[in-house]
Each structure stands twice: as C-alpha cells, then as structure tokens.
C-alpha cells in the first residue's frame, strides 16, 4: 500500500514540486497551512490506505506547495492512535513522505506543561522523548528499504537541526524552552498521580502524539525537529480541569509566534 499511496500523491504533484521538507501541524496549529501559495490539497481519505483524522482542530489533508520559498508537504492535522487506528496506520503518512523524498521533518503538537518553569503559550523544542504509549510503531515485519530492524534512537531529534532552530528563535526574539516530551496514548488526559510520576522520570511536557511519528521518521533516516506548544498545565498542577477547547484556544493564541518561528526556520533551511 505504501507504493500505491506514494504514487497517488506523486501523480497529483505531477512534477510541479519535489519537496524535501515535511511539517506536521498539531491541534490548533493548522492555520499555518493556509499561507501556502497556490497549494495542492489532498484529503487524507482520498489517498490509498491513509486514514482520515476525526478530531476537531485537525483538518486532515496534505497541503503541498511553496512556503517561504521552500517546497514543502504539510500535514494539516494528524492521525492519532486514540482514534482507534493501529499504530502502523498512525505512522503510515511518515513512510509515504519518506518515499516522496522528504529529508527533514518538523513535528509540532499541543502539550501539557509539566516543568514548573513553563508557562502557557511557551514553545518547547523537544530534545528527547519518553514513550508511554505502550506500543511501538515499528512492531511488525520490517521494511528493509526504509530502515533497519533495531534502529538506534539515541538522537531522534537532530542536534544540528535543534541548534539551528534555536538560533532562528533568538534571531526573531521569540522565547523558547527545551525539554523532554512524553506521550500517553490518550484520549483521556493524565491523572494527577500520573503527572507526578511523569515529572519524576524527567518529562517536561506531555501529549498524545509525536512519539510514533518521530520514531519512524528517525528510523527511515529523516532529520527531525520537534516543537511542543504548551497549551495547559498538566492535570493536578493548578487544580484545573482539562479540555480540548482550552488546548485549541491556547494553540490559536500563540498562532503568531508559532507561525513566525516556523517561517524563520523554513527560510534558511
Ligand atoms: N495531556 C496530554 N495531551 C495533551 C495535553 C495534556 O495535558 N495538553 C495538550 N495535549
């Protein structure tokens, strides 16, 4: 199916573009894709073996075109494990992007803040992750053309890419933080006890995505940059109740900073 999906998209692109950069836009962050000039849009459900994302704040389409002078494939909305898809289905678009020639992948998400120093609206560069999803996207027969059976994960989030992105943020005066992202399968948010544990094991932010995508992107040789938008304090930290609306609203509120940062990163990539 990987071949069929890749060919379907390739035919639509029709030699107009040969993007090397991919961007996944998380909850509430999808609006950025609207800035692509003359975009080619392909709904996920049209593409063989792609699954449709069913969550508010995730449009569920590929947006392909030129952005900041760079040819790019944007996933406007992602597919989550908690939607009931298999973990292999969740990461299928990453494999397709690789087959299409993507070399660098920027993965973004909305996340709950665990680190006491974080504030709502902070943009956190992901330096490493902890997989608490209780599954792994590489389970199953290995595709040796994509990567090796036992891939190294000691630098999933490419250090040079991260240093470059930090410089971009400094250049345009956007405050960013850096930390470890942990992923829970969701869809329920964490309990206060789980949040306490996550803090103890060294996580700075918690979300329900990114980890499977980053594992697969690294496995098949892409350079990965991860950015979390801290949309709320994780459960129990401030005695607040969590809601998806709150997460999306915080995402909308940082739209400008987020969008400026991504643009600056793309400009000289
Ligand atoms: N927990 C898990 N996922 C999330 C959160 C959270 O607090 N905020 C946004 N996505």
Short mmCIF file of C-alpha atoms and ligand atoms in Angstrom, two decimals:
data_model
loop_
_atom_site.label_atom_id
_atom_site.label_comp_id
_atom_site.label_asym_id
_atom_site.label_seq_id
_atom_site.Cartn_x
_atom_site.Cartn_y
_atom_site.Cartn_z
CA UNK A 1 0.00 0.00 0.00
CA UNK A 2 2.98 2.27 0.57
CA UNK A 3 3.69 2.20 -3.15
CA UNK A 4 0.06 2.98 -4.11
CA UNK A 5 -0.21 5.89 -1.68
CA UNK A 6 3.11 7.35 -2.79
CA UNK A 7 2.23 7.03 -6.47
CA UNK A 8 -1.20 8.58 -5.89
CA UNK A 9 0.39 11.68 -4.38
CA UNK A 10 3.24 11.74 -6.92
CA UNK A 11 0.73 11.80 -9.75
CA UNK A 12 -1.13 14.70 -8.16
CA UNK A 13 2.13 16.62 -7.71
CA UNK A 14 2.78 15.97 -11.39
CA UNK A 15 6.45 17.03 -11.25
CA UNK A 16 5.49 20.52 -10.10
CA UNK A 17 7.32 20.19 -6.82
CA UNK A 18 9.92 17.92 -5.26
CA UNK A 19 9.68 18.80 -1.56
CA UNK A 20 12.40 17.76 0.86
CA UNK A 21 10.77 19.28 3.93
CA UNK A 22 7.75 17.94 5.80
CA UNK A 23 5.73 19.68 8.51
CA UNK A 24 3.09 18.14 10.76
CA UNK A 25 0.73 20.67 12.33
CA UNK A 26 -0.80 19.73 15.67
CA UNK A 27 -4.00 20.71 17.49
CA UNK A 28 -4.99 24.32 16.93
CA UNK A 29 -1.86 24.96 14.84
CA UNK A 30 -3.24 24.02 11.41
CA UNK A 31 -3.96 27.57 10.21
CA UNK A 32 -0.37 28.00 9.11
CA UNK A 33 -1.03 25.72 6.13
CA UNK A 34 -3.43 28.34 4.75
CA UNK A 35 -0.43 30.55 4.00
CA UNK A 36 0.96 28.25 1.31
CA UNK A 37 0.65 29.91 -2.09
CA UNK A 38 -1.31 28.01 -4.77
CA UNK A 39 -1.44 24.89 -2.66
CA UNK A 40 -2.18 21.40 -3.87
CA UNK A 41 -4.53 19.96 -1.26
CA UNK A 42 -5.21 16.26 -0.93
CA UNK A 43 -7.67 14.99 1.67
CA UNK A 44 -6.33 12.02 3.59
CA UNK A 45 -9.39 9.88 2.76
CA UNK A 46 -8.62 10.18 -0.96
CA UNK A 47 -5.18 8.61 -0.57
CA UNK A 48 -4.93 4.81 -0.61
CA UNK A 49 -4.50 3.40 2.92
CA UNK A 50 -4.43 6.85 4.58
CA UNK A 51 -6.79 7.24 7.49
CA UNK A 52 -8.90 10.34 7.99
CA UNK A 53 -8.29 12.35 11.12
CA UNK A 54 -11.54 12.77 13.01
CA UNK A 55 -10.61 15.31 15.67
CA UNK A 56 -11.62 18.98 15.92
CA UNK A 57 -8.64 21.15 15.07
CA UNK A 58 -7.23 18.60 12.62
CA UNK A 59 -8.39 19.29 9.07
CA UNK A 60 -6.98 16.05 7.68
CA UNK A 61 -5.31 16.96 4.43
CA UNK A 62 -1.92 17.26 2.82
CA UNK A 63 -1.04 20.76 1.68
CA UNK A 64 1.77 20.77 -0.85
CA UNK A 65 3.39 23.84 -2.32
CA UNK A 66 5.89 26.62 -1.78
CA UNK A 67 6.16 28.29 1.59
CA UNK A 68 8.87 30.80 2.44
CA UNK A 69 10.45 29.88 -0.88
CA UNK A 70 10.70 26.24 0.15
CA UNK A 71 8.84 23.33 -1.36
CA UNK A 72 7.03 21.58 1.44
CA UNK A 73 4.49 18.92 2.34
CA UNK A 74 2.32 19.90 5.28
CA UNK A 75 0.12 17.50 7.17
CA UNK A 76 -2.71 19.79 8.22
CA UNK A 77 -3.83 17.64 11.11
CA UNK A 78 -2.53 14.24 12.09
CA UNK A 79 -3.88 10.79 12.80
CA UNK A 80 -3.83 9.73 16.43
CA UNK A 81 -3.57 6.30 18.00
CA UNK A 82 -6.54 7.05 20.27
CA UNK A 83 -8.81 7.44 17.25
CA UNK A 84 -8.77 3.66 17.10
CA UNK A 85 -6.31 3.25 14.26
CA UNK A 86 -3.44 0.83 14.58
CA UNK A 87 -0.10 2.36 15.45
CA UNK A 88 1.13 1.32 12.00
CA UNK A 89 -1.72 3.30 10.40
CA UNK A 90 -0.80 6.33 12.51
CA UNK A 91 2.73 6.42 11.08
CA UNK A 92 1.86 5.44 7.51
CA UNK A 93 1.98 9.09 6.28
CA UNK A 94 5.56 9.39 7.59
CA UNK A 95 6.67 6.43 5.48
CA UNK A 96 4.89 7.91 2.47
CA UNK A 97 6.64 11.25 3.00
CA UNK A 98 9.97 9.45 3.10
CA UNK A 99 9.18 7.66 -0.15
CA UNK A 100 8.28 11.03 -1.67
CA UNK A 101 11.76 12.32 -0.81
CA UNK A 102 11.26 14.17 2.47
CA UNK A 103 14.58 14.53 4.33
CA UNK A 104 13.70 16.91 7.14
CA UNK A 105 10.55 16.68 9.21
CA UNK A 106 9.22 19.30 11.61
CA UNK A 107 6.73 17.77 14.03
CA UNK A 108 4.53 20.05 16.12
CA UNK A 109 1.97 19.36 18.81
CA UNK A 110 -0.04 20.78 21.66
CA UNK A 111 1.14 19.53 25.02
CA UNK A 112 0.52 19.89 28.73
CA UNK A 113 3.32 21.53 30.70
CA UNK A 114 4.97 19.52 33.50
CA UNK A 115 8.04 21.65 34.10
CA UNK A 116 7.36 24.26 36.82
CA UNK A 117 9.19 26.91 34.83
CA UNK A 118 6.87 26.61 31.84
CA UNK A 119 4.03 28.97 31.09
CA UNK A 120 1.01 28.54 28.87
CA UNK A 121 1.89 29.60 25.37
CA UNK A 122 5.56 28.57 25.65
CA UNK A 123 7.08 26.92 22.62
CA UNK A 124 9.26 23.99 23.69
CA UNK A 125 11.83 22.41 21.42
CA UNK A 126 11.81 18.67 22.02
CA UNK A 127 15.28 17.37 22.83
CA UNK A 128 14.23 13.80 23.55
CA UNK A 129 11.12 11.80 24.32
CA UNK A 130 9.71 9.07 26.56
CA UNK A 131 7.30 6.60 25.04
CA UNK A 132 4.46 5.87 27.48
CA UNK A 133 2.07 4.75 24.76
CA UNK A 134 2.66 1.09 25.48
CA UNK A 135 3.26 0.29 21.86
CA UNK A 136 5.85 0.89 19.16
CA UNK A 137 5.13 1.88 15.55
CA UNK A 138 7.86 -0.43 14.22
CA UNK A 139 6.23 -3.61 15.54
CA UNK A 140 5.62 -5.97 12.63
CA UNK A 141 7.59 -7.15 9.63
CA UNK A 142 10.48 -4.80 8.90
CA UNK A 143 10.70 -3.00 5.57
CA UNK A 144 14.46 -3.11 4.98
CA UNK A 145 14.18 -0.47 2.29
CA UNK A 146 13.05 2.04 4.89
CA UNK A 147 15.27 1.17 7.82
CA UNK A 148 16.89 -1.45 9.97
CA UNK A 149 15.14 -3.91 12.32
CA UNK A 150 16.68 -2.49 15.51
CA UNK A 151 17.14 1.21 14.83
CA UNK A 152 19.22 3.43 17.08
CA UNK A 153 17.18 6.12 18.87
CA UNK A 154 19.97 7.97 20.69
CA UNK A 155 19.39 11.18 18.73
CA UNK A 156 15.86 11.16 17.35
CA UNK A 157 15.68 14.95 17.45
CA UNK A 158 18.65 16.02 15.37
CA UNK A 159 21.04 18.22 17.38
CA UNK A 160 22.13 20.38 14.46
CA UNK A 161 18.53 20.95 13.42
CA UNK A 162 17.70 21.87 17.03
CA UNK A 163 20.65 24.29 17.34
CA UNK A 164 19.67 25.89 14.05
CA UNK A 165 16.03 26.26 15.19
CA UNK A 166 17.14 27.82 18.50
CA UNK A 167 19.19 30.38 16.59
CA UNK A 168 16.17 31.16 14.41
CA UNK A 169 14.06 31.79 17.53
CA UNK A 170 16.74 34.07 19.02
CA UNK A 171 17.03 35.98 15.80
CA UNK A 172 13.36 36.96 15.83
CA UNK A 173 13.20 37.35 19.61
CA UNK A 174 10.85 34.52 20.36
CA UNK A 175 11.28 32.95 23.75
CA UNK A 176 11.53 29.18 23.55
CA UNK A 177 12.26 26.42 26.03
CA UNK A 178 13.69 22.97 25.59
CA UNK A 179 12.70 19.69 27.16
CA UNK A 180 11.66 16.07 27.12
CA UNK A 181 8.26 15.19 25.67
CA UNK A 182 6.38 12.18 26.99
CA UNK A 183 3.49 10.58 25.15
CA UNK A 184 0.43 8.94 26.63
CA UNK A 185 -1.87 7.04 24.26
CA UNK A 186 -4.87 9.17 25.31
CA UNK A 187 -7.65 10.00 24.73
CA UNK A 188 -8.09 10.58 28.46
CA UNK A 189 -5.80 13.17 29.95
CA UNK A 190 -3.45 12.07 32.71
CA UNK A 191 -4.36 11.78 36.35
CA UNK A 192 -2.56 13.99 38.87
CA UNK A 193 -0.70 10.88 40.11
CA UNK A 194 0.47 10.12 36.58
CA UNK A 195 1.58 13.72 36.18
CA UNK A 196 3.62 13.42 39.38
CA UNK A 197 5.27 10.29 38.02
CA UNK A 198 5.99 11.92 34.66
CA UNK A 199 7.72 14.82 36.40
CA UNK A 200 9.79 12.38 38.45
CA UNK A 201 11.00 10.46 35.42
CA UNK A 202 12.19 13.63 33.76
CA UNK A 203 9.45 14.65 31.35
CA UNK A 204 8.81 18.36 30.77
CA UNK A 205 5.69 18.10 28.62
CA UNK A 206 3.01 15.50 27.98
CA UNK A 207 0.92 14.85 24.89
CA UNK A 208 -0.78 12.15 22.83
CA UNK A 209 1.17 12.21 19.59
CA UNK A 210 4.58 12.87 18.02
CA UNK A 211 6.46 9.93 19.56
CA UNK A 212 5.33 7.33 16.97
CA UNK A 213 5.94 9.76 14.10
CA UNK A 214 9.38 10.75 15.40
CA UNK A 215 10.44 7.12 15.91
CA UNK A 216 9.52 6.23 12.34
CA UNK A 217 11.00 9.39 10.84
CA UNK A 218 14.30 8.70 12.60
CA UNK A 219 14.15 5.02 11.63
CA UNK A 220 13.85 5.87 7.97
CA UNK A 221 16.62 8.46 8.03
CA UNK A 222 14.87 11.80 8.33
CA UNK A 223 16.21 14.66 10.41
CA UNK A 224 13.56 15.52 12.96
CA UNK A 225 12.75 18.76 14.74
CA UNK A 226 10.01 18.67 17.39
CA UNK A 227 8.12 21.67 18.75
CA UNK A 228 5.51 21.50 21.51
CA UNK A 229 3.15 24.32 22.17
CA UNK A 230 2.40 24.29 25.90
CA UNK A 231 -1.36 24.77 25.91
CA UNK A 232 -2.17 23.97 29.54
CA UNK A 233 -0.70 22.93 32.85
CA UNK A 234 -0.86 19.14 33.11
CA UNK A 235 -3.54 17.70 35.39
CA UNK A 236 -3.22 18.40 39.10
CA UNK A 237 -0.61 21.13 38.75
CA UNK A 238 -3.06 24.02 39.14
CA UNK A 239 -6.24 22.27 40.26
CA UNK A 240 -7.73 22.97 36.87
CA UNK A 241 -9.86 20.64 34.74
CA UNK A 242 -8.56 19.96 31.23
CA UNK A 243 -10.49 20.29 27.99
CA UNK A 244 -9.73 20.05 24.28
CA UNK A 245 -11.26 23.52 23.78
CA UNK A 246 -8.78 25.01 26.19
CA UNK A 247 -5.97 23.25 24.32
CA UNK A 248 -7.16 24.58 20.98
CA UNK A 249 -7.70 28.11 22.24
CA UNK A 250 -4.18 28.24 23.62
CA UNK A 251 -2.96 26.95 20.27
CA UNK A 252 -4.80 29.78 18.49
CA UNK A 253 -3.40 32.31 20.96
CA UNK A 254 0.22 31.51 20.11
CA UNK A 255 -0.52 31.35 16.41
CA UNK A 256 1.55 34.39 15.60
CA UNK A 257 4.71 33.38 17.48
CA UNK A 258 4.38 29.84 16.28
CA UNK A 259 3.89 30.87 12.70
CA UNK A 260 6.78 33.36 12.78
CA UNK A 261 9.07 30.74 14.24
CA UNK A 262 8.20 28.12 11.63
CA UNK A 263 8.63 30.70 8.86
CA UNK A 264 12.05 31.75 10.13
CA UNK A 265 13.11 28.09 10.39
CA UNK A 266 11.97 27.37 6.84
CA UNK A 267 13.56 30.47 5.33
CA UNK A 268 17.16 29.27 5.52
CA UNK A 269 16.64 25.55 5.78
N1 LIG B 1 -2.02 15.91 28.29
C1 LIG B 1 -1.99 15.16 27.17
N2 LIG B 1 -2.11 15.66 25.96
C2 LIG B 1 -2.25 17.00 25.85
C3 LIG B 1 -2.28 17.84 26.97
C4 LIG B 1 -2.17 17.25 28.26
O1 LIG B 1 -2.20 17.93 29.31
N3 LIG B 1 -2.45 19.11 26.51
C5 LIG B 1 -2.49 19.03 25.16
N4 LIG B 1 -2.38 17.76 24.75
#
